[in-house]
Coordinates of C-alpha atoms in Angstrom, one line a residue:
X1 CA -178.9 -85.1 -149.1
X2 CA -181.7 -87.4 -149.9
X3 CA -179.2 -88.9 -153.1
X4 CA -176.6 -89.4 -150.7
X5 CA -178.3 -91.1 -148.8
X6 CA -179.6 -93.2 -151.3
X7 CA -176.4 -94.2 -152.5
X8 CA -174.8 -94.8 -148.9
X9 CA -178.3 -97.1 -148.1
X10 CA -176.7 -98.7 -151.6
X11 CA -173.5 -99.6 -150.5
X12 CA -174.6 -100.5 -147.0
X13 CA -176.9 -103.5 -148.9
X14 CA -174.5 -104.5 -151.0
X15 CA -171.9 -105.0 -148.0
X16 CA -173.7 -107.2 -146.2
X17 CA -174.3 -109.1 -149.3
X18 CA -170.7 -109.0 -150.4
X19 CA -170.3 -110.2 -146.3
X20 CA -172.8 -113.1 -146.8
X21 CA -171.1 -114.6 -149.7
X22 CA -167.8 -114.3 -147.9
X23 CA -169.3 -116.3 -145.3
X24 CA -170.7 -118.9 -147.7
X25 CA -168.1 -119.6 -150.4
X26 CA -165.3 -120.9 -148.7
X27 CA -167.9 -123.5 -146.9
X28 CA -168.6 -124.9 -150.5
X29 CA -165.1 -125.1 -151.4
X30 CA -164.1 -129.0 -151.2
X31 CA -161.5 -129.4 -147.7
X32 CA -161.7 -128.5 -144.5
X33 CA -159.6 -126.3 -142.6
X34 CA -160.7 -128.4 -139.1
X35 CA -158.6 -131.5 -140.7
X36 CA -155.4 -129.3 -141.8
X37 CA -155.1 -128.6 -138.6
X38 CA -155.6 -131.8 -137.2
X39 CA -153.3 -133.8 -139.8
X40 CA -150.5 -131.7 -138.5
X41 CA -151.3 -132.2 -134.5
X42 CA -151.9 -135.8 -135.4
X43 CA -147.9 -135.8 -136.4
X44 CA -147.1 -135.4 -132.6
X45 CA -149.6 -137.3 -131.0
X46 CA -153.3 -138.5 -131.0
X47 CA -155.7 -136.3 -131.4
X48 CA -158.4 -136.6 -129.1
X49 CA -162.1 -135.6 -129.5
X50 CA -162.2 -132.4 -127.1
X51 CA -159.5 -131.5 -128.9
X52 CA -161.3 -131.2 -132.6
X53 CA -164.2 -129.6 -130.9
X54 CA -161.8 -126.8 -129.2
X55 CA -160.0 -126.4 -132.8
X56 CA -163.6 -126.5 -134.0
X57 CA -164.6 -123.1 -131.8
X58 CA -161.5 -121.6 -132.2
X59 CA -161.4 -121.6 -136.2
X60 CA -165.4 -121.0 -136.2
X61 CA -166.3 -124.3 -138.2
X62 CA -168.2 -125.6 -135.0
X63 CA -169.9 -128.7 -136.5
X64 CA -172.1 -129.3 -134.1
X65 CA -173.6 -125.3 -134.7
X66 CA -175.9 -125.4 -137.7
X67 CA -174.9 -122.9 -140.8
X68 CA -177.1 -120.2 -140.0
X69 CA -175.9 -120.1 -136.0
X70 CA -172.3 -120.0 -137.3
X71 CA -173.4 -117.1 -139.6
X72 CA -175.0 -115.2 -137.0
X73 CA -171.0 -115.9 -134.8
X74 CA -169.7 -115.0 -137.7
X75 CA -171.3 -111.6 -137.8
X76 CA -170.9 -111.0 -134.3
X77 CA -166.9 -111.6 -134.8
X78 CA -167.0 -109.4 -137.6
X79 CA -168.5 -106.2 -135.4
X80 CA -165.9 -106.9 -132.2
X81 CA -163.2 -106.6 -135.3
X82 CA -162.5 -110.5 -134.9
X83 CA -161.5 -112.0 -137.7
X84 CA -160.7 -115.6 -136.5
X85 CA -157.2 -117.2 -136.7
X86 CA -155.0 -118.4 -139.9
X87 CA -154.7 -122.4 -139.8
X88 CA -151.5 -121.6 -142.7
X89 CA -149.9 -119.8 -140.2
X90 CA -151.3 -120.7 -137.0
X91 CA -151.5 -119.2 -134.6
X92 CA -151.3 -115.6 -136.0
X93 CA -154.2 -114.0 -135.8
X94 CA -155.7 -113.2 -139.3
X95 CA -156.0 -109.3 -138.9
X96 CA -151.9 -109.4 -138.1
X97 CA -151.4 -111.1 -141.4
X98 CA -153.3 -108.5 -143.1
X99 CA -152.0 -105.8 -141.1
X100 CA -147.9 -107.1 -142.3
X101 CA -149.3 -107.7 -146.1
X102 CA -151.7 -105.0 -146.6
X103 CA -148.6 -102.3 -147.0
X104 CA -146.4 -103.9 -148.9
X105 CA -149.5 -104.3 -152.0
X106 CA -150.6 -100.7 -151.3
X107 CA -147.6 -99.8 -151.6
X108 CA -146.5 -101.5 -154.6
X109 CA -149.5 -102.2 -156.8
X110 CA -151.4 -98.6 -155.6
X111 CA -148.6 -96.4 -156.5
X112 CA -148.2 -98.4 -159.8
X113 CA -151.6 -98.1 -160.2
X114 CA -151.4 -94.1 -159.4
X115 CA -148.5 -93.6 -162.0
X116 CA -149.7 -95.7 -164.9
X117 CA -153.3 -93.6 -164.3
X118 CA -151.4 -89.9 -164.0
X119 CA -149.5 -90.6 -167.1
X120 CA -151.9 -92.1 -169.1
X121 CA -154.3 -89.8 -168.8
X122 CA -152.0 -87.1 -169.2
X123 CA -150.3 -88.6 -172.5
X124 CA -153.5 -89.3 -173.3
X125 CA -154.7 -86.1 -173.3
X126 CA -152.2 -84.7 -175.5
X127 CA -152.5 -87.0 -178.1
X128 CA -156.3 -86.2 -178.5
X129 CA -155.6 -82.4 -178.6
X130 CA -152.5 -82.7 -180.6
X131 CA -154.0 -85.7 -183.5
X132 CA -151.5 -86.9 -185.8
X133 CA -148.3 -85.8 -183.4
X134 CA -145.7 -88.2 -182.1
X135 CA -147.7 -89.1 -179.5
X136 CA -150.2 -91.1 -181.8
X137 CA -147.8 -93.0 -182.7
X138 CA -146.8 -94.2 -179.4
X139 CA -150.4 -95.5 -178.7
X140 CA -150.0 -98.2 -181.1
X141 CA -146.7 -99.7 -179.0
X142 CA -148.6 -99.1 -175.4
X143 CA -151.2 -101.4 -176.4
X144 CA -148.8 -104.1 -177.5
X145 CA -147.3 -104.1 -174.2
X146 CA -151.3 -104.4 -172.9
X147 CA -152.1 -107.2 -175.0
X148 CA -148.9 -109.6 -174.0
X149 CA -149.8 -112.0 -171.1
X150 CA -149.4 -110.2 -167.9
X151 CA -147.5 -113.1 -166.5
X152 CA -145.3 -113.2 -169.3
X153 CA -144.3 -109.6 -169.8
X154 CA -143.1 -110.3 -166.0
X155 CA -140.9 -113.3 -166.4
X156 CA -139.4 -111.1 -169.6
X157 CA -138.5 -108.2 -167.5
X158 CA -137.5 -110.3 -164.5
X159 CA -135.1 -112.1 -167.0
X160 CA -133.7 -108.9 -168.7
X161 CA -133.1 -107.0 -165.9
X162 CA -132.8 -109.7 -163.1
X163 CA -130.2 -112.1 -164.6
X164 CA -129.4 -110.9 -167.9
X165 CA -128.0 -107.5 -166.4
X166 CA -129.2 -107.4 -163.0
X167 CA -129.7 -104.3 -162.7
X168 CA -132.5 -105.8 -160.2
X169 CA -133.3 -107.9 -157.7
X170 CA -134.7 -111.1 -158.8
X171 CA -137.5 -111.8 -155.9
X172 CA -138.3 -110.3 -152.2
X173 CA -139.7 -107.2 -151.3
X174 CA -136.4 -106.4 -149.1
X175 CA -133.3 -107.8 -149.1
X176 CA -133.3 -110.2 -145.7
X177 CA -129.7 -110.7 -145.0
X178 CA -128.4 -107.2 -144.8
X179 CA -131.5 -104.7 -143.8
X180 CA -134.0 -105.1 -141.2
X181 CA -137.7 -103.8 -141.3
X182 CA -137.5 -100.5 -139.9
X183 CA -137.6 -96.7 -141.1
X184 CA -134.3 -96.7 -141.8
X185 CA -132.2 -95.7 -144.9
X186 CA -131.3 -99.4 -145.9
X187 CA -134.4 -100.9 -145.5
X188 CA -136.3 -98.2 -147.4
X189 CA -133.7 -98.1 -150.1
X190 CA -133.9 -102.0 -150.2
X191 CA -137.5 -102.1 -151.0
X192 CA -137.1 -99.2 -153.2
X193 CA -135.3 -101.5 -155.3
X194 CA -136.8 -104.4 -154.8
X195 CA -140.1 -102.8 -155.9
X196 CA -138.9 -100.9 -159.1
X197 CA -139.1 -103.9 -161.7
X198 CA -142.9 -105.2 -160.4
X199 CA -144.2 -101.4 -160.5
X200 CA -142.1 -101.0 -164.0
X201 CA -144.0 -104.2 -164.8
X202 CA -147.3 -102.7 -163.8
X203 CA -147.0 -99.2 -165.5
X204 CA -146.3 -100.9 -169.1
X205 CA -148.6 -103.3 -169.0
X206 CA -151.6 -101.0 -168.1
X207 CA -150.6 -97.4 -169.2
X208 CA -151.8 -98.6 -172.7
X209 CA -155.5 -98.6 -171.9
X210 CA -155.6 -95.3 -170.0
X211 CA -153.5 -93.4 -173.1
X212 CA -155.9 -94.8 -175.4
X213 CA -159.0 -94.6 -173.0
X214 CA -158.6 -90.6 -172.8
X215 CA -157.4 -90.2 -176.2
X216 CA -160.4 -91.4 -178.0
X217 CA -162.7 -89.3 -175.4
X218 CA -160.8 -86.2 -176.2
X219 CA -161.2 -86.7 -179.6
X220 CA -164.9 -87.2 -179.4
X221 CA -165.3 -84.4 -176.8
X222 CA -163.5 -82.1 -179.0
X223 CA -166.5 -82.6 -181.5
X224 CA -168.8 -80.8 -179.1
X225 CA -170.3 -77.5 -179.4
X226 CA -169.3 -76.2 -176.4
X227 CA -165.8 -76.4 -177.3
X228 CA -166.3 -74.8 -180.9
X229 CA -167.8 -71.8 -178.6
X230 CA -165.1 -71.7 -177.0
X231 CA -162.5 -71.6 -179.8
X232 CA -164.9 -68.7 -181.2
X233 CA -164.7 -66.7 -178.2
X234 CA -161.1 -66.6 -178.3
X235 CA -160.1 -68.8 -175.1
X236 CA -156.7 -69.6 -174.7
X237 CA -156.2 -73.3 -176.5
X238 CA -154.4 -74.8 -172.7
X239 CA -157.3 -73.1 -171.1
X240 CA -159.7 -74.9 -173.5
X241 CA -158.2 -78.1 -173.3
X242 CA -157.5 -78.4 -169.8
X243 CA -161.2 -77.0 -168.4
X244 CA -163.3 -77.8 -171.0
X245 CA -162.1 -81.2 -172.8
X246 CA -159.8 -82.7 -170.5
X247 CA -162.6 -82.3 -167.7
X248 CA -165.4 -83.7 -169.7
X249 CA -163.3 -86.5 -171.8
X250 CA -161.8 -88.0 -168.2
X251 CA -165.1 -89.2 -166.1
X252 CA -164.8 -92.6 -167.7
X253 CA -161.3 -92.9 -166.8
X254 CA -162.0 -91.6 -163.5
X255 CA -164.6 -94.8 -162.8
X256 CA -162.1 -97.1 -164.3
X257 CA -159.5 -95.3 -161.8
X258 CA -162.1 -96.1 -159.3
X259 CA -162.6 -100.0 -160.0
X260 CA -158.6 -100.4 -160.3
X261 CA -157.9 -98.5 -157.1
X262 CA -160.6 -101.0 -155.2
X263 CA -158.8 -104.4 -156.4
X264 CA -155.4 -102.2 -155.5
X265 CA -155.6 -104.2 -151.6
X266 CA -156.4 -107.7 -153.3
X267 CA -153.2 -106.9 -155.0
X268 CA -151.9 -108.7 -158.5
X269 CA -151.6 -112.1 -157.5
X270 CA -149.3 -112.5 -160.9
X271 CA -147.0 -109.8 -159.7
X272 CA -146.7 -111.0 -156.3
X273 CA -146.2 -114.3 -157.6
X274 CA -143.5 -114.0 -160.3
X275 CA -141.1 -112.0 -157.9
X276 CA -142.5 -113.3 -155.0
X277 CA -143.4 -110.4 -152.9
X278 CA -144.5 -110.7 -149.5
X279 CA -148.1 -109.0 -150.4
X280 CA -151.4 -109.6 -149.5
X281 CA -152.3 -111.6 -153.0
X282 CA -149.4 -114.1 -152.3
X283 CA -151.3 -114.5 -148.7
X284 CA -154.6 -114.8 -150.4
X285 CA -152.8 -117.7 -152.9
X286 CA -151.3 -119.4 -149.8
X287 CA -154.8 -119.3 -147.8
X288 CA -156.6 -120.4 -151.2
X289 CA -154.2 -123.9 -151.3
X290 CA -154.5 -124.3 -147.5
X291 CA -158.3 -124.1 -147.5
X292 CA -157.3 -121.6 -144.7
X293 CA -161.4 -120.1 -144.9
X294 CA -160.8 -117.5 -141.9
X295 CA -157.8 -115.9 -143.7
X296 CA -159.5 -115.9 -147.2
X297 CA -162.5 -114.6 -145.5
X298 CA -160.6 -111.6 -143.8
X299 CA -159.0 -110.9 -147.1
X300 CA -162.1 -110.7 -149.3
X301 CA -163.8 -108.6 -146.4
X302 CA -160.8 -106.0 -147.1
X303 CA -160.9 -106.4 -150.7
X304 CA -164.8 -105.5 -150.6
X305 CA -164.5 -102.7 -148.3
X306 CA -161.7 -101.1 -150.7
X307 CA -164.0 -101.1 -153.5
X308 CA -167.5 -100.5 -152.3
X309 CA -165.6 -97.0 -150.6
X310 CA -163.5 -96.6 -154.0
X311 CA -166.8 -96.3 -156.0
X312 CA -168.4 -94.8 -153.1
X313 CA -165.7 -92.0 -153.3
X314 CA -166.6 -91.8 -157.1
X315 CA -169.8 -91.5 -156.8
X316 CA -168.8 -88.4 -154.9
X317 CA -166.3 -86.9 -156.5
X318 CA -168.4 -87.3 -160.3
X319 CA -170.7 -84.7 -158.6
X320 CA -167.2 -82.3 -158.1
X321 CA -165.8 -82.9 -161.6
X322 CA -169.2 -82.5 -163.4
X323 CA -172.3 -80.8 -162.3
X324 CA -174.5 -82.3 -163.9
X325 CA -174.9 -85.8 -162.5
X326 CA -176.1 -83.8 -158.9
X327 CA -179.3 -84.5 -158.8
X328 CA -182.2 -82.8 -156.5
X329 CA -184.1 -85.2 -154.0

């Protein structure tokens, strides 16, 4: 108990820091999101001085506060679950932006991420246990595909499959002129295919790394003398592999699976932006060009969140997989 409670104590800390320099790094960026929204009010009228200070409050860059007392709002928004309002898209609230992107990249770049993970791993596996098969040689080709840009790979594939045969959709994450959002069999088959080239793209370029990742583990674990005891006491070779190399030769992946599954919310702003899908990393680009600092600051407050309880679930499931990293307090 006392380790657990070390490590939540841990994460706790290093969420208010990860919250404190979400507070301070869009106020050093060079704009200011006051004087957007201003220069487009200013195109129907004059602008008058209660009106900046109101815009002011409402976007939380009250200049007249100092930067610690708009800190201090700032944390008090963030415990009532206010997260201010977009000037991009104003005036939508920023958690209903997050809350109409946030599927769309969990759904697209975490069950990429899942796949490519599962199979690499698994092919992976094999080819440590089997050295020398057919599966060795398929290595060598996954980490080509891992070492071409990601952004290129993506216009490749978008240009095979897109114009070339169009086989898919070229951009969109649902096709707007015949389906509506809904759970209905068009609009789930629509995004179906609308989301099958940027997960395709996803998969190639990072099943490479996994596949090798577990293969060289296997191979080293394989070298241990725990698993020459038991090949001498007669275990069954799937037995063997499964619960004593696979088990052992997979807790690196597993906290790489950890650190990928936490940036799965801030999504791949490559992906998003090549066949422009309406995730939460095209958000985070528009936000980023608007100076738009109370949607970039709700986004990076879910991004942290998703890792610090990614790792935090690691942490917790290393003492499930292996034993030994429990320790007493």
């Amino acid at each position: 108990m006392k380790t657990l409670a070390r490590r939540i104590g841990f994460y706790v800390i290093a969420f208010w820091a990860a919250v404190s320099l979400n507070f301070l790094i869009p106020r050093l960026m060079p704009g200011n999101p006051v004087d957007i929204m201003l220069s487009k009010l200013a195109q129907h009228g004059p602008v008058t001085p209660a009106t900046r200070h109101s815009i002011e409050l409402l976007l939380g860059a009250d200049s007249s506060q100092s930067l610690w007392s708009q800190y201090v709002s700032y944390l008090g928004q963030l415990v009532h679950g206010d997260l201010g309002v977009s000037v991009s898209l104003y005036p939508t609230p920023v958690s209903t932006v997050i809350a109409q992107t946030l599927p769309w990249t969990i759904g697209l770049i975490g069950i990429s991420t899942v796949i490519s993970f599962v199979l690499g791993v698994g092919l992976g596996t094999f080819a440590g246990w089997k050295r020398g098969s057919w599966l060795d040689s398929l290595i060598p080709v996954t980490t080509m595909f891992q070492s071409i840009p990601y952004f290129w790979l993506a216009l490749i594939l978008l240009y095979l499959f897109g114009s070339v045969w169009m086989i898919s959709p070229l951009n969109g994450g649902y096709d707007v002129y015949t389906t509506s959002p809904g759970w209905n069999a068009p609009f789930v088959g629509s995004v179906i295919s609308h989301g099958i080239l940027p997960a395709a793209t996803i998969v190639v370029s990072s099943i490479g790394g996994w596949m090798l990742g577990m293969r060289n583990m296997m191979v080293s674990t394989l070298a241990e003398d725990y698993i020459v005891t038991a090949e001498a006491k007669g275990l069954r070779p799937g037995r063997i592999m499964r619960t004593y190399a696979a088990r052992n030769a997979v807790l690196p992946s597993v906290a790489g699976f950890a650190i990928s599954l936490g940036f799965v919310v801030a999504g791949s702003i490559v992906t998003e932006a090549v066949f422009s899908y309406p995730g939460i990393g095209s958000a985070l680009l528009n936000a980023v060009n608007a100076n738009d600092y109370a949607l970039m600051q709700g986004i990076f407050l879910v991004i942290t969140l998703s890792v610090l309880g990614a790792n935090l679930l690691v942490d917790l499931l290393y003492a499930v997989i292996d034993p030994r990293t429990r320790q007493r307090g």
